[in-house]
Amino acid sequence: MTASTGTTTLSGTTAARASGRRRGAPSWLASAVLALIGLCFVVPLSWLVLASLDAEATYETQVPSSFSLANFTEILTPEQTFGPLLNSVILSGGSAVITVIAAVLAAYPLSRFNTRFNRPFLYTVLFGTCLPITAIMVPVYSLFVQLNLLDSLAATTFFMAATSLPMAIWMTKNFMDSVPVSLEEAAWVDGASAMKALWHVVVPLMRPGIGVVFIFVFIQAWGNFFVPFILLFSLENQPAAVSIFRFFGQFGTVAYGQLAAFSILYALPVIVLYVLVSRVFGGSFAMSGALKG
Amino acid sequence: MKLVPLAPALILIGIFLAGPIVWSFYGSFTNAALTGVNAKNPEWIGLDNYTALFSDPLFPQSLLLTVVFVLVSAVIGQNFLGLGLALLMRRAHRVVAAVVGVCVVAAWVLPEIVAAFVAYAFFFRDGTLNQLTGLAGLPAVDWLFEHPMLAVILANIWRGTAFSMMVYQAALNDVPKEVTEAAEIDGAGRGQTLLFVTVPMIRRSIATNLMLITLQTLAVFTLIYVMTAGGPTNRSTTLPIMAYEEAFRYSDIGYGTAIAVVMLIIGAAFSLAYIRLLRERKAS
């Protein structure tokens, strides 16, 4: 669904780029209005950057009396930063790996064999993609209680993989559809099984698509707050999204500067990944990542 | 045999998605609790949760606030601002358009918890917004306390507009130049061309975008939870916040699940409408 909009915009952007999308000279009024709106979007972010460089930061936006990296050096400890970030890597990387493997396997029969089962299955998958995950967190909590899985990093990883699977299957199937079947047929003639053909012929040809699905699931899991917030509670299991609350002290004191510095460190990987995807695949592509939560 | 590769995906989806959805319908008929006896052995209590829910004055209020939140921040705010930005970008200087694009997308790329803290700092009593209005000589307003809904709505517009903007950028790029040029040669003004030529041509993208941002905004939890936690006195409690509060703060899992079921049904209705839309698009 978003996957399909993603691919159409992909071709749309490249086509527009080739044909030159501008008509007439740029309007100064349009530029001015646009710049003003842009300013509104960027002003709130200034607090984040300035506070991270200010050892005496508050919620006020102010240019620090002296710029310092003290906030960063102070939080770069195993307990404050490295542990939570490692948990985030395990959670996001793990669910991305599981999702991609399950999605590639599932997409293969859906893309290659025409069965009566395909269409209803795909529409069910699409339906699952749209359901608000927020809504099922209370029942998921109950399920985790029944199965004794609360506070388990592995179980949470599998749950997050499951939530991104519908979208991933849909995207992977679209990518796989664009790999010509004739290449596999050659492999079949040579006596390769379907699984062998998938692994040695199809997967190498759709590597960029698999990369996109992986990064997409990773970014989604990395930014997710609600799921680990509900399912993980011991300090050593918390990912960065949840451990961020440690900067709110017990007695109403907030380490604003450290909170901002930590936020930046935590946000950096997804910003890098986003830039990577939009550089390689064109900006609008990454919008397929929007179905969050 | 051919369908065996589907097994891992089906098992994962079955356990972690279909399972909880089915369970939620059952669980909403029990008195399951977070702790105590009812946590291990919940009892069947029939429709009690639903009768309690429908007589709880907080429920219609939350439902209304959810509708207001979705309508004002997504359907009106993100949608029109996104379309406006996409249109302006086609007329503005290339560098300005690119830089503003990055600014708008930045708010959207940030992890949701970081975006929520940034929005909190912005609307906080001593925060950036009051500093700015102070510069203009206006009195300070405690936004999060006096106008909690306005604050979370503006924050959600700030956070989510990038998505609509990108949808409309792509859609506008697919409108052939010749068509709009022909309209202008025929004497149509810019506004008329937009309204009678461009908008009808991108109506499918508009419908898709509206459906998707509605579904996303329906599920927003983190932004509101961090900024106002639903308060003060439930004045910004939308359904996701209400479900969370009832289930985890007041330890009533059964009641929270009943709210979750209501959300699921609303979400399912929109999903079905969206899928119908896609099928029509494929057919045409």
PDB file of C-alpha atoms in Angstrom, chain A:
ATOM      1  CA  MET A   1       0.000   0.000   0.000  1.00  0.00           C
ATOM      2  CA  THR A   2       2.418   2.672   1.084  1.00  0.00           C
ATOM      3  CA  ALA A   3       4.849   0.427  -0.671  1.00  0.00           C
ATOM      4  CA  SER A   4       2.952   0.858  -3.899  1.00  0.00           C
ATOM      5  CA  THR A   5       2.738   4.616  -3.458  1.00  0.00           C
ATOM      6  CA  GLY A   6       6.453   4.470  -2.717  1.00  0.00           C
ATOM      7  CA  THR A   7       7.311   2.818  -5.982  1.00  0.00           C
ATOM      8  CA  THR A   8       5.076   5.058  -8.071  1.00  0.00           C
ATOM      9  CA  THR A   9       6.614   8.166  -6.550  1.00  0.00           C
ATOM     10  CA  LEU A  10      10.022   6.708  -7.242  1.00  0.00           C
ATOM     11  CA  SER A  11       9.372   6.628 -10.941  1.00  0.00           C
ATOM     12  CA  GLY A  12       7.528   9.948 -10.665  1.00  0.00           C
ATOM     13  CA  THR A  13      10.463  11.772  -9.185  1.00  0.00           C
ATOM     14  CA  THR A  14      12.998  10.435 -11.616  1.00  0.00           C
ATOM     15  CA  ALA A  15      10.768  11.224 -14.572  1.00  0.00           C
ATOM     16  CA  ALA A  16      10.206  14.743 -13.297  1.00  0.00           C
ATOM     17  CA  ARG A  17      13.893  15.218 -12.747  1.00  0.00           C
ATOM     18  CA  ALA A  18      14.618  14.201 -16.289  1.00  0.00           C
ATOM     19  CA  SER A  19      11.999  16.476 -17.825  1.00  0.00           C
ATOM     20  CA  GLY A  20      12.774  19.461 -15.589  1.00  0.00           C
ATOM     21  CA  ARG A  21       9.850  20.201 -13.337  1.00  0.00           C
ATOM     22  CA  ARG A  22       9.975  23.990 -13.329  1.00  0.00           C
ATOM     23  CA  ARG A  23       7.828  26.164 -15.482  1.00  0.00           C
ATOM     24  CA  GLY A  24       8.727  29.809 -15.800  1.00  0.00           C
ATOM     25  CA  ALA A  25      10.966  31.833 -13.540  1.00  0.00           C
ATOM     26  CA  PRO A  26      10.894  31.248  -9.773  1.00  0.00           C
ATOM     27  CA  SER A  27       8.589  33.596  -7.921  1.00  0.00           C
ATOM     28  CA  TRP A  28      10.130  35.644  -5.122  1.00  0.00           C
ATOM     29  CA  LEU A  29       6.877  35.778  -3.227  1.00  0.00           C
ATOM     30  CA  ALA A  30       6.623  31.985  -3.254  1.00  0.00           C
ATOM     31  CA  SER A  31      10.227  31.749  -2.054  1.00  0.00           C
ATOM     32  CA  ALA A  32       9.573  34.182   0.780  1.00  0.00           C
ATOM     33  CA  VAL A  33       6.413  32.424   1.984  1.00  0.00           C
ATOM     34  CA  LEU A  34       8.144  29.076   1.756  1.00  0.00           C
ATOM     35  CA  ALA A  35      11.154  30.321   3.698  1.00  0.00           C
ATOM     36  CA  LEU A  36       8.848  31.623   6.433  1.00  0.00           C
ATOM     37  CA  ILE A  37       7.111  28.249   6.780  1.00  0.00           C
ATOM     38  CA  GLY A  38      10.480  26.527   6.772  1.00  0.00           C
ATOM     39  CA  LEU A  39      11.576  28.779   9.619  1.00  0.00           C
ATOM     40  CA  CYS A  40       8.548  27.730  11.678  1.00  0.00           C
ATOM     41  CA  PHE A  41       9.560  24.114  11.207  1.00  0.00           C
ATOM     42  CA  VAL A  42      13.166  24.596  12.158  1.00  0.00           C
ATOM     43  CA  VAL A  43      12.768  26.937  15.149  1.00  0.00           C
ATOM     44  CA  PRO A  44      11.612  24.213  17.581  1.00  0.00           C
ATOM     45  CA  LEU A  45      14.692  22.184  16.659  1.00  0.00           C
ATOM     46  CA  SER A  46      17.030  24.997  17.632  1.00  0.00           C
ATOM     47  CA  TRP A  47      16.421  24.228  21.296  1.00  0.00           C
ATOM     48  CA  LEU A  48      17.651  20.678  20.813  1.00  0.00           C
ATOM     49  CA  VAL A  49      20.921  21.716  19.206  1.00  0.00           C
ATOM     50  CA  LEU A  50      21.652  24.701  21.466  1.00  0.00           C
ATOM     51  CA  ALA A  51      20.764  22.906  24.706  1.00  0.00           C
ATOM     52  CA  SER A  52      22.997  19.969  23.828  1.00  0.00           C
ATOM     53  CA  LEU A  53      25.968  22.331  23.622  1.00  0.00           C
ATOM     54  CA  ASP A  54      25.090  24.225  26.778  1.00  0.00           C
ATOM     55  CA  ALA A  55      26.245  22.868  30.126  1.00  0.00           C
ATOM     56  CA  GLU A  56      23.587  24.987  31.882  1.00  0.00           C
ATOM     57  CA  ALA A  57      20.665  24.353  29.558  1.00  0.00           C
ATOM     58  CA  THR A  58      16.992  24.784  30.490  1.00  0.00           C
ATOM     59  CA  TYR A  59      13.813  24.604  28.433  1.00  0.00           C
ATOM     60  CA  GLU A  60      14.580  28.116  27.250  1.00  0.00           C
ATOM     61  CA  THR A  61      16.213  28.443  23.892  1.00  0.00           C
ATOM     62  CA  GLN A  62      19.369  30.417  24.454  1.00  0.00           C
ATOM     63  CA  VAL A  63      22.754  30.721  22.909  1.00  0.00           C
ATOM     64  CA  PRO A  64      25.041  29.135  25.514  1.00  0.00           C
ATOM     65  CA  SER A  65      27.372  31.527  27.340  1.00  0.00           C
ATOM     66  CA  SER A  66      30.115  29.096  26.444  1.00  0.00           C
ATOM     67  CA  PHE A  67      29.779  26.240  23.990  1.00  0.00           C
ATOM     68  CA  SER A  68      30.894  22.959  25.472  1.00  0.00           C
ATOM     69  CA  LEU A  69      30.726  19.293  24.711  1.00  0.00           C
ATOM     70  CA  ALA A  70      30.411  18.542  28.423  1.00  0.00           C
ATOM     71  CA  ASN A  71      26.887  17.122  27.970  1.00  0.00           C
ATOM     72  CA  PHE A  72      28.137  14.654  25.416  1.00  0.00           C
ATOM     73  CA  THR A  73      31.225  13.580  27.319  1.00  0.00           C
ATOM     74  CA  GLU A  74      29.196  13.146  30.496  1.00  0.00           C
ATOM     75  CA  ILE A  75      26.628  10.822  28.978  1.00  0.00           C
ATOM     76  CA  LEU A  76      29.070   8.685  27.011  1.00  0.00           C
ATOM     77  CA  THR A  77      29.095   5.954  29.635  1.00  0.00           C
ATOM     78  CA  PRO A  78      28.061   2.321  29.252  1.00  0.00           C
ATOM     79  CA  GLU A  79      25.154   2.821  31.614  1.00  0.00           C
ATOM     80  CA  GLN A  80      23.749   6.042  30.185  1.00  0.00           C
ATOM     81  CA  THR A  81      24.266   5.620  26.472  1.00  0.00           C
ATOM     82  CA  PHE A  82      26.085   2.588  25.142  1.00  0.00           C
ATOM     83  CA  GLY A  83      23.871   0.014  26.855  1.00  0.00           C
ATOM     84  CA  PRO A  84      20.559   1.523  25.696  1.00  0.00           C
ATOM     85  CA  LEU A  85      21.914   2.099  22.188  1.00  0.00           C
ATOM     86  CA  LEU A  86      23.114  -1.500  22.037  1.00  0.00           C
ATOM     87  CA  ASN A  87      19.615  -2.619  23.055  1.00  0.00           C
ATOM     88  CA  SER A  88      18.184  -0.441  20.305  1.00  0.00           C
ATOM     89  CA  VAL A  89      20.563  -2.073  17.816  1.00  0.00           C
ATOM     90  CA  ILE A  90      19.568  -5.565  18.976  1.00  0.00           C
ATOM     91  CA  LEU A  91      15.871  -4.697  18.864  1.00  0.00           C
ATOM     92  CA  SER A  92      15.888  -2.893  15.503  1.00  0.00           C
ATOM     93  CA  GLY A  93      18.549  -4.991  13.791  1.00  0.00           C
ATOM     94  CA  GLY A  94      17.045  -8.219  15.068  1.00  0.00           C
ATOM     95  CA  SER A  95      13.528  -7.397  13.977  1.00  0.00           C
ATOM     96  CA  ALA A  96      14.780  -6.130  10.598  1.00  0.00           C
ATOM     97  CA  VAL A  97      16.667  -9.403   9.960  1.00  0.00           C
ATOM     98  CA  ILE A  98      13.702 -11.552  11.018  1.00  0.00           C
ATOM     99  CA  THR A  99      11.277  -9.431   9.001  1.00  0.00           C
ATOM    100  CA  VAL A 100      13.373  -9.495   5.837  1.00  0.00           C
ATOM    101  CA  ILE A 101      13.884 -13.277   5.932  1.00  0.00           C
ATOM    102  CA  ALA A 102      10.214 -14.002   6.599  1.00  0.00           C
ATOM    103  CA  ALA A 103       9.101 -11.420   4.025  1.00  0.00           C
ATOM    104  CA  VAL A 104      11.367 -12.730   1.241  1.00  0.00           C
ATOM    105  CA  LEU A 105      10.198 -16.296   1.879  1.00  0.00           C
ATOM    106  CA  ALA A 106       6.545 -15.251   1.961  1.00  0.00           C
ATOM    107  CA  ALA A 107       6.823 -13.007  -1.090  1.00  0.00           C
ATOM    108  CA  TYR A 108       8.211 -15.789  -3.261  1.00  0.00           C
ATOM    109  CA  PRO A 109       5.084 -17.951  -3.633  1.00  0.00           C
ATOM    110  CA  LEU A 110       2.936 -14.812  -3.717  1.00  0.00           C
ATOM    111  CA  SER A 111       4.954 -13.392  -6.565  1.00  0.00           C
ATOM    112  CA  ARG A 112       5.652 -16.579  -8.530  1.00  0.00           C
ATOM    113  CA  PHE A 113       2.715 -18.936  -8.194  1.00  0.00           C
ATOM    114  CA  ASN A 114      -0.805 -17.956  -9.046  1.00  0.00           C
ATOM    115  CA  THR A 115      -3.023 -19.579  -6.498  1.00  0.00           C
ATOM    116  CA  ARG A 116      -6.550 -18.699  -5.485  1.00  0.00           C
ATOM    117  CA  PHE A 117      -5.091 -17.951  -2.079  1.00  0.00           C
ATOM    118  CA  ASN A 118      -2.904 -15.022  -3.241  1.00  0.00           C
ATOM    119  CA  ARG A 119      -5.329 -12.144  -3.610  1.00  0.00           C
ATOM    120  CA  PRO A 120      -7.256 -12.614  -0.359  1.00  0.00           C
ATOM    121  CA  PHE A 121      -3.965 -13.114   1.469  1.00  0.00           C
ATOM    122  CA  LEU A 122      -2.467  -9.925   0.055  1.00  0.00           C
ATOM    123  CA  TYR A 123      -5.540  -7.907   0.925  1.00  0.00           C
ATOM    124  CA  THR A 124      -5.486  -9.315   4.444  1.00  0.00           C
ATOM    125  CA  VAL A 125      -1.835  -8.337   4.697  1.00  0.00           C
ATOM    126  CA  LEU A 126      -2.706  -4.863   3.491  1.00  0.00           C
ATOM    127  CA  PHE A 127      -5.479  -4.672   6.047  1.00  0.00           C
ATOM    128  CA  GLY A 128      -3.014  -5.639   8.782  1.00  0.00           C
ATOM    129  CA  THR A 129      -0.645  -2.909   7.632  1.00  0.00           C
ATOM    130  CA  CYS A 130      -3.263  -0.274   8.320  1.00  0.00           C
ATOM    131  CA  LEU A 131      -4.400  -1.351  11.775  1.00  0.00           C
ATOM    132  CA  PRO A 132      -3.214   0.949  14.541  1.00  0.00           C
ATOM    133  CA  ILE A 133      -0.593  -0.961  16.551  1.00  0.00           C
ATOM    134  CA  THR A 134      -1.275   1.375  19.462  1.00  0.00           C
ATOM    135  CA  ALA A 135      -4.708  -0.205  19.753  1.00  0.00           C
ATOM    136  CA  ILE A 136      -3.428  -3.732  20.257  1.00  0.00           C
ATOM    137  CA  MET A 137      -0.793  -2.930  22.874  1.00  0.00           C
ATOM    138  CA  VAL A 138      -3.118  -3.604  25.799  1.00  0.00           C
ATOM    139  CA  PRO A 139      -4.056  -7.092  24.489  1.00  0.00           C
ATOM    140  CA  VAL A 140      -0.403  -7.713  23.540  1.00  0.00           C
ATOM    141  CA  TYR A 141       0.582  -6.939  27.103  1.00  0.00           C
ATOM    142  CA  SER A 142      -1.937  -9.523  28.303  1.00  0.00           C
ATOM    143  CA  LEU A 143      -0.559 -12.044  25.830  1.00  0.00           C
ATOM    144  CA  PHE A 144       2.984 -11.433  27.064  1.00  0.00           C
ATOM    145  CA  VAL A 145       1.798 -11.904  30.652  1.00  0.00           C
ATOM    146  CA  GLN A 146       0.131 -15.229  29.775  1.00  0.00           C
ATOM    147  CA  LEU A 147       3.215 -16.490  27.919  1.00  0.00           C
ATOM    148  CA  ASN A 148       5.589 -15.142  30.562  1.00  0.00           C
ATOM    149  CA  LEU A 149       7.426 -13.062  27.965  1.00  0.00           C
ATOM    150  CA  LEU A 150       7.342  -9.660  29.651  1.00  0.00           C
ATOM    151  CA  ASP A 151      10.674  -7.869  29.794  1.00  0.00           C
ATOM    152  CA  SER A 152      12.193 -10.253  27.259  1.00  0.00           C
ATOM    153  CA  LEU A 153      14.275  -8.508  24.614  1.00  0.00           C
ATOM    154  CA  ALA A 154      13.994 -11.494  22.273  1.00  0.00           C
ATOM    155  CA  ALA A 155      10.196 -11.705  22.477  1.00  0.00           C
ATOM    156  CA  THR A 156       9.857  -7.953  21.944  1.00  0.00           C
ATOM    157  CA  THR A 157      12.126  -8.256  18.911  1.00  0.00           C
ATOM    158  CA  PHE A 158       9.883 -10.936  17.432  1.00  0.00           C
ATOM    159  CA  PHE A 159       6.785  -8.891  18.190  1.00  0.00           C
ATOM    160  CA  MET A 160       8.227  -5.848  16.430  1.00  0.00           C
ATOM    161  CA  ALA A 161       9.175  -8.035  13.471  1.00  0.00           C
ATOM    162  CA  ALA A 162       5.576  -9.253  13.287  1.00  0.00           C
ATOM    163  CA  THR A 163       4.185  -5.712  13.320  1.00  0.00           C
ATOM    164  CA  SER A 164       6.335  -4.659  10.374  1.00  0.00           C
ATOM    165  CA  LEU A 165       5.825  -7.899   8.444  1.00  0.00           C
ATOM    166  CA  PRO A 166       2.600  -6.988   6.592  1.00  0.00           C
ATOM    167  CA  MET A 167       4.203  -3.868   5.157  1.00  0.00           C
ATOM    168  CA  ALA A 168       7.453  -5.706   4.426  1.00  0.00           C
ATOM    169  CA  ILE A 169       5.695  -8.560   2.603  1.00  0.00           C
ATOM    170  CA  TRP A 170       3.793  -6.066   0.479  1.00  0.00           C
ATOM    171  CA  MET A 171       6.962  -4.131  -0.425  1.00  0.00           C
ATOM    172  CA  THR A 172       9.063  -7.246  -1.018  1.00  0.00           C
ATOM    173  CA  LYS A 173       6.424  -8.757  -3.285  1.00  0.00           C
ATOM    174  CA  ASN A 174       6.379  -5.592  -5.394  1.00  0.00           C
ATOM    175  CA  PHE A 175      10.165  -5.646  -5.697  1.00  0.00           C
ATOM    176  CA  MET A 176      10.153  -9.355  -6.527  1.00  0.00           C
ATOM    177  CA  ASP A 177       7.513  -8.889  -9.232  1.00  0.00           C
ATOM    178  CA  SER A 178       9.984  -6.767 -11.151  1.00  0.00           C
ATOM    179  CA  VAL A 179      12.563  -9.592 -11.312  1.00  0.00           C
ATOM    180  CA  PRO A 180      11.870 -11.469 -14.584  1.00  0.00           C
ATOM    181  CA  VAL A 181      10.763 -15.079 -14.141  1.00  0.00           C
ATOM    182  CA  SER A 182      12.710 -16.226 -17.215  1.00  0.00           C
ATOM    183  CA  LEU A 183      15.989 -16.122 -15.275  1.00  0.00           C
ATOM    184  CA  GLU A 184      14.652 -18.554 -12.702  1.00  0.00           C
ATOM    185  CA  GLU A 185      13.228 -20.812 -15.346  1.00  0.00           C
ATOM    186  CA  ALA A 186      16.753 -21.293 -16.634  1.00  0.00           C
ATOM    187  CA  ALA A 187      17.804 -22.338 -13.145  1.00  0.00           C
ATOM    188  CA  TRP A 188      14.845 -24.722 -12.877  1.00  0.00           C
ATOM    189  CA  VAL A 189      15.823 -26.345 -16.166  1.00  0.00           C
ATOM    190  CA  ASP A 190      19.271 -26.879 -14.683  1.00  0.00           C
ATOM    191  CA  GLY A 191      17.572 -28.810 -11.906  1.00  0.00           C
ATOM    192  CA  ALA A 192      17.613 -26.215  -9.126  1.00  0.00           C
ATOM    193  CA  SER A 193      14.797 -26.313  -6.566  1.00  0.00           C
ATOM    194  CA  ALA A 194      12.544 -23.312  -6.041  1.00  0.00           C
ATOM    195  CA  MET A 195      14.389 -22.406  -2.850  1.00  0.00           C
ATOM    196  CA  LYS A 196      17.749 -22.619  -4.592  1.00  0.00           C
ATOM    197  CA  ALA A 197      16.486 -20.426  -7.420  1.00  0.00           C
ATOM    198  CA  LEU A 198      15.186 -17.929  -4.872  1.00  0.00           C
ATOM    199  CA  TRP A 199      18.456 -17.798  -3.004  1.00  0.00           C
ATOM    200  CA  HIS A 200      20.890 -17.827  -5.943  1.00  0.00           C
ATOM    201  CA  VAL A 201      18.929 -15.998  -8.640  1.00  0.00           C
ATOM    202  CA  VAL A 202      16.141 -13.842  -7.251  1.00  0.00           C
ATOM    203  CA  VAL A 203      17.659 -12.537  -4.012  1.00  0.00           C
ATOM    204  CA  PRO A 204      20.894 -11.249  -5.613  1.00  0.00           C
ATOM    205  CA  LEU A 205      18.853  -9.436  -8.273  1.00  0.00           C
ATOM    206  CA  MET A 206      16.654  -7.655  -5.757  1.00  0.00           C
ATOM    207  CA  ARG A 207      19.367  -6.683  -3.318  1.00  0.00           C
ATOM    208  CA  PRO A 208      18.518  -2.935  -3.435  1.00  0.00           C
ATOM    209  CA  GLY A 209      14.873  -3.682  -2.694  1.00  0.00           C
ATOM    210  CA  ILE A 210      15.824  -5.907   0.228  1.00  0.00           C
ATOM    211  CA  GLY A 211      18.103  -3.133   1.460  1.00  0.00           C
ATOM    212  CA  VAL A 212      15.221  -0.691   1.403  1.00  0.00           C
ATOM    213  CA  VAL A 213      12.932  -3.037   3.323  1.00  0.00           C
ATOM    214  CA  PHE A 214      15.670  -3.666   5.890  1.00  0.00           C
ATOM    215  CA  ILE A 215      16.409   0.020   6.449  1.00  0.00           C
ATOM    216  CA  PHE A 216      12.712   0.802   6.522  1.00  0.00           C
ATOM    217  CA  VAL A 217      11.982  -1.754   9.243  1.00  0.00           C
ATOM    218  CA  PHE A 218      15.107  -0.721  11.141  1.00  0.00           C
ATOM    219  CA  ILE A 219      14.153   2.973  11.184  1.00  0.00           C
ATOM    220  CA  GLN A 220      10.631   2.162  12.281  1.00  0.00           C
ATOM    221  CA  ALA A 221      11.786  -0.057  15.129  1.00  0.00           C
ATOM    222  CA  TRP A 222      14.525   2.363  16.185  1.00  0.00           C
ATOM    223  CA  GLY A 223      12.074   5.205  16.625  1.00  0.00           C
ATOM    224  CA  ASN A 224       9.357   3.160  18.268  1.00  0.00           C
ATOM    225  CA  PHE A 225       8.691   4.232  21.826  1.00  0.00           C
ATOM    226  CA  PHE A 226       5.347   2.727  22.786  1.00  0.00           C
ATOM    227  CA  VAL A 227       6.133  -0.958  22.211  1.00  0.00           C
ATOM    228  CA  PRO A 228       9.320  -1.206  24.325  1.00  0.00           C
ATOM    229  CA  PHE A 229       7.758   1.189  26.842  1.00  0.00           C
ATOM    230  CA  ILE A 230       4.973  -1.330  27.473  1.00  0.00           C
ATOM    231  CA  LEU A 231       6.880  -4.602  27.095  1.00  0.00           C
ATOM    232  CA  LEU A 232      10.331  -3.942  28.608  1.00  0.00           C
ATOM    233  CA  PHE A 233      10.898  -2.494  32.034  1.00  0.00           C
ATOM    234  CA  SER A 234      14.216  -3.537  33.528  1.00  0.00           C
ATOM    235  CA  LEU A 235      16.950  -0.971  33.027  1.00  0.00           C
ATOM    236  CA  GLU A 236      19.343  -3.355  31.304  1.00  0.00           C
ATOM    237  CA  ASN A 237      16.780  -4.253  28.638  1.00  0.00           C
ATOM    238  CA  GLN A 238      15.563  -0.770  27.784  1.00  0.00           C
ATOM    239  CA  PRO A 239      16.385   0.664  24.371  1.00  0.00           C
ATOM    240  CA  ALA A 240      17.334   4.309  23.938  1.00  0.00           C
ATOM    241  CA  ALA A 241      13.742   5.360  23.195  1.00  0.00           C
ATOM    242  CA  VAL A 242      12.694   4.406  26.730  1.00  0.00           C
ATOM    243  CA  SER A 243      15.902   4.975  28.703  1.00  0.00           C
ATOM    244  CA  ILE A 244      15.683   8.640  27.714  1.00  0.00           C
ATOM    245  CA  PHE A 245      13.358   9.099  30.687  1.00  0.00           C
ATOM    246  CA  ARG A 246      16.332   8.585  33.002  1.00  0.00           C
ATOM    247  CA  PHE A 247      17.245  12.208  32.421  1.00  0.00           C
ATOM    248  CA  PHE A 248      14.184  13.172  34.386  1.00  0.00           C
ATOM    249  CA  GLY A 249      15.466  12.948  37.933  1.00  0.00           C
ATOM    250  CA  GLN A 250      13.363  11.640  40.797  1.00  0.00           C
ATOM    251  CA  PHE A 251      12.997  15.015  42.463  1.00  0.00           C
ATOM    252  CA  GLY A 252      11.747  17.023  39.528  1.00  0.00           C
ATOM    253  CA  THR A 253      15.212  17.871  38.311  1.00  0.00           C
ATOM    254  CA  VAL A 254      15.772  17.439  34.620  1.00  0.00           C
ATOM    255  CA  ALA A 255      19.220  17.259  33.044  1.00  0.00           C
ATOM    256  CA  TYR A 256      18.137  19.304  30.021  1.00  0.00           C
ATOM    257  CA  GLY A 257      21.525  19.529  28.359  1.00  0.00           C
ATOM    258  CA  GLN A 258      22.172  15.815  28.716  1.00  0.00           C
ATOM    259  CA  LEU A 259      18.645  15.012  27.533  1.00  0.00           C
ATOM    260  CA  ALA A 260      19.269  17.047  24.384  1.00  0.00           C
ATOM    261  CA  ALA A 261      22.708  15.552  23.819  1.00  0.00           C
ATOM    262  CA  PHE A 262      21.358  12.035  24.235  1.00  0.00           C
ATOM    263  CA  SER A 263      18.447  12.794  21.891  1.00  0.00           C
ATOM    264  CA  ILE A 264      20.890  13.854  19.203  1.00  0.00           C
ATOM    265  CA  LEU A 265      23.068  10.752  19.601  1.00  0.00           C
ATOM    266  CA  TYR A 266      19.966   8.573  19.506  1.00  0.00           C
ATOM    267  CA  ALA A 267      18.492  10.321  16.455  1.00  0.00           C
ATOM    268  CA  LEU A 268      21.728  10.358  14.465  1.00  0.00           C
ATOM    269  CA  PRO A 269      21.655   6.773  13.118  1.00  0.00           C
ATOM    270  CA  VAL A 270      18.154   7.103  11.619  1.00  0.00           C
ATOM    271  CA  ILE A 271      18.987  10.479  10.105  1.00  0.00           C
ATOM    272  CA  VAL A 272      22.052   8.931   8.451  1.00  0.00           C
ATOM    273  CA  LEU A 273      20.008   5.975   7.205  1.00  0.00           C
ATOM    274  CA  TYR A 274      17.295   8.291   5.907  1.00  0.00           C
ATOM    275  CA  VAL A 275      19.801  10.417   4.012  1.00  0.00           C
ATOM    276  CA  LEU A 276      21.343   7.241   2.622  1.00  0.00           C
ATOM    277  CA  VAL A 277      18.008   5.952   1.343  1.00  0.00           C
ATOM    278  CA  SER A 278      16.932   9.256  -0.150  1.00  0.00           C
ATOM    279  CA  ARG A 279      20.328   9.745  -1.827  1.00  0.00           C
ATOM    280  CA  VAL A 280      20.244   6.313  -3.384  1.00  0.00           C
ATOM    281  CA  PHE A 281      16.544   6.004  -4.169  1.00  0.00           C
ATOM    282  CA  GLY A 282      15.239   9.561  -4.405  1.00  0.00           C
ATOM    283  CA  GLY A 283      13.643  11.599  -1.639  1.00  0.00           C
ATOM    284  CA  SER A 284      10.001  10.662  -1.926  1.00  0.00           C
ATOM    285  CA  PHE A 285      10.822   7.009  -1.713  1.00  0.00           C
ATOM    286  CA  ALA A 286      11.482   7.168   1.972  1.00  0.00           C
ATOM    287  CA  MET A 287       7.960   8.369   2.564  1.00  0.00           C
ATOM    288  CA  SER A 288       6.906   4.756   2.464  1.00  0.00           C
ATOM    289  CA  GLY A 289       8.477   4.735   5.905  1.00  0.00           C
ATOM    290  CA  ALA A 290       5.764   6.956   7.220  1.00  0.00           C
ATOM    291  CA  LEU A 291       3.390   4.339   8.429  1.00  0.00           C
ATOM    292  CA  LYS A 292       4.619   4.428  11.982  1.00  0.00           C
ATOM    293  CA  GLY A 293       3.255   3.395  15.305  1.00  0.00           C
TER     294      GLY A 293
END
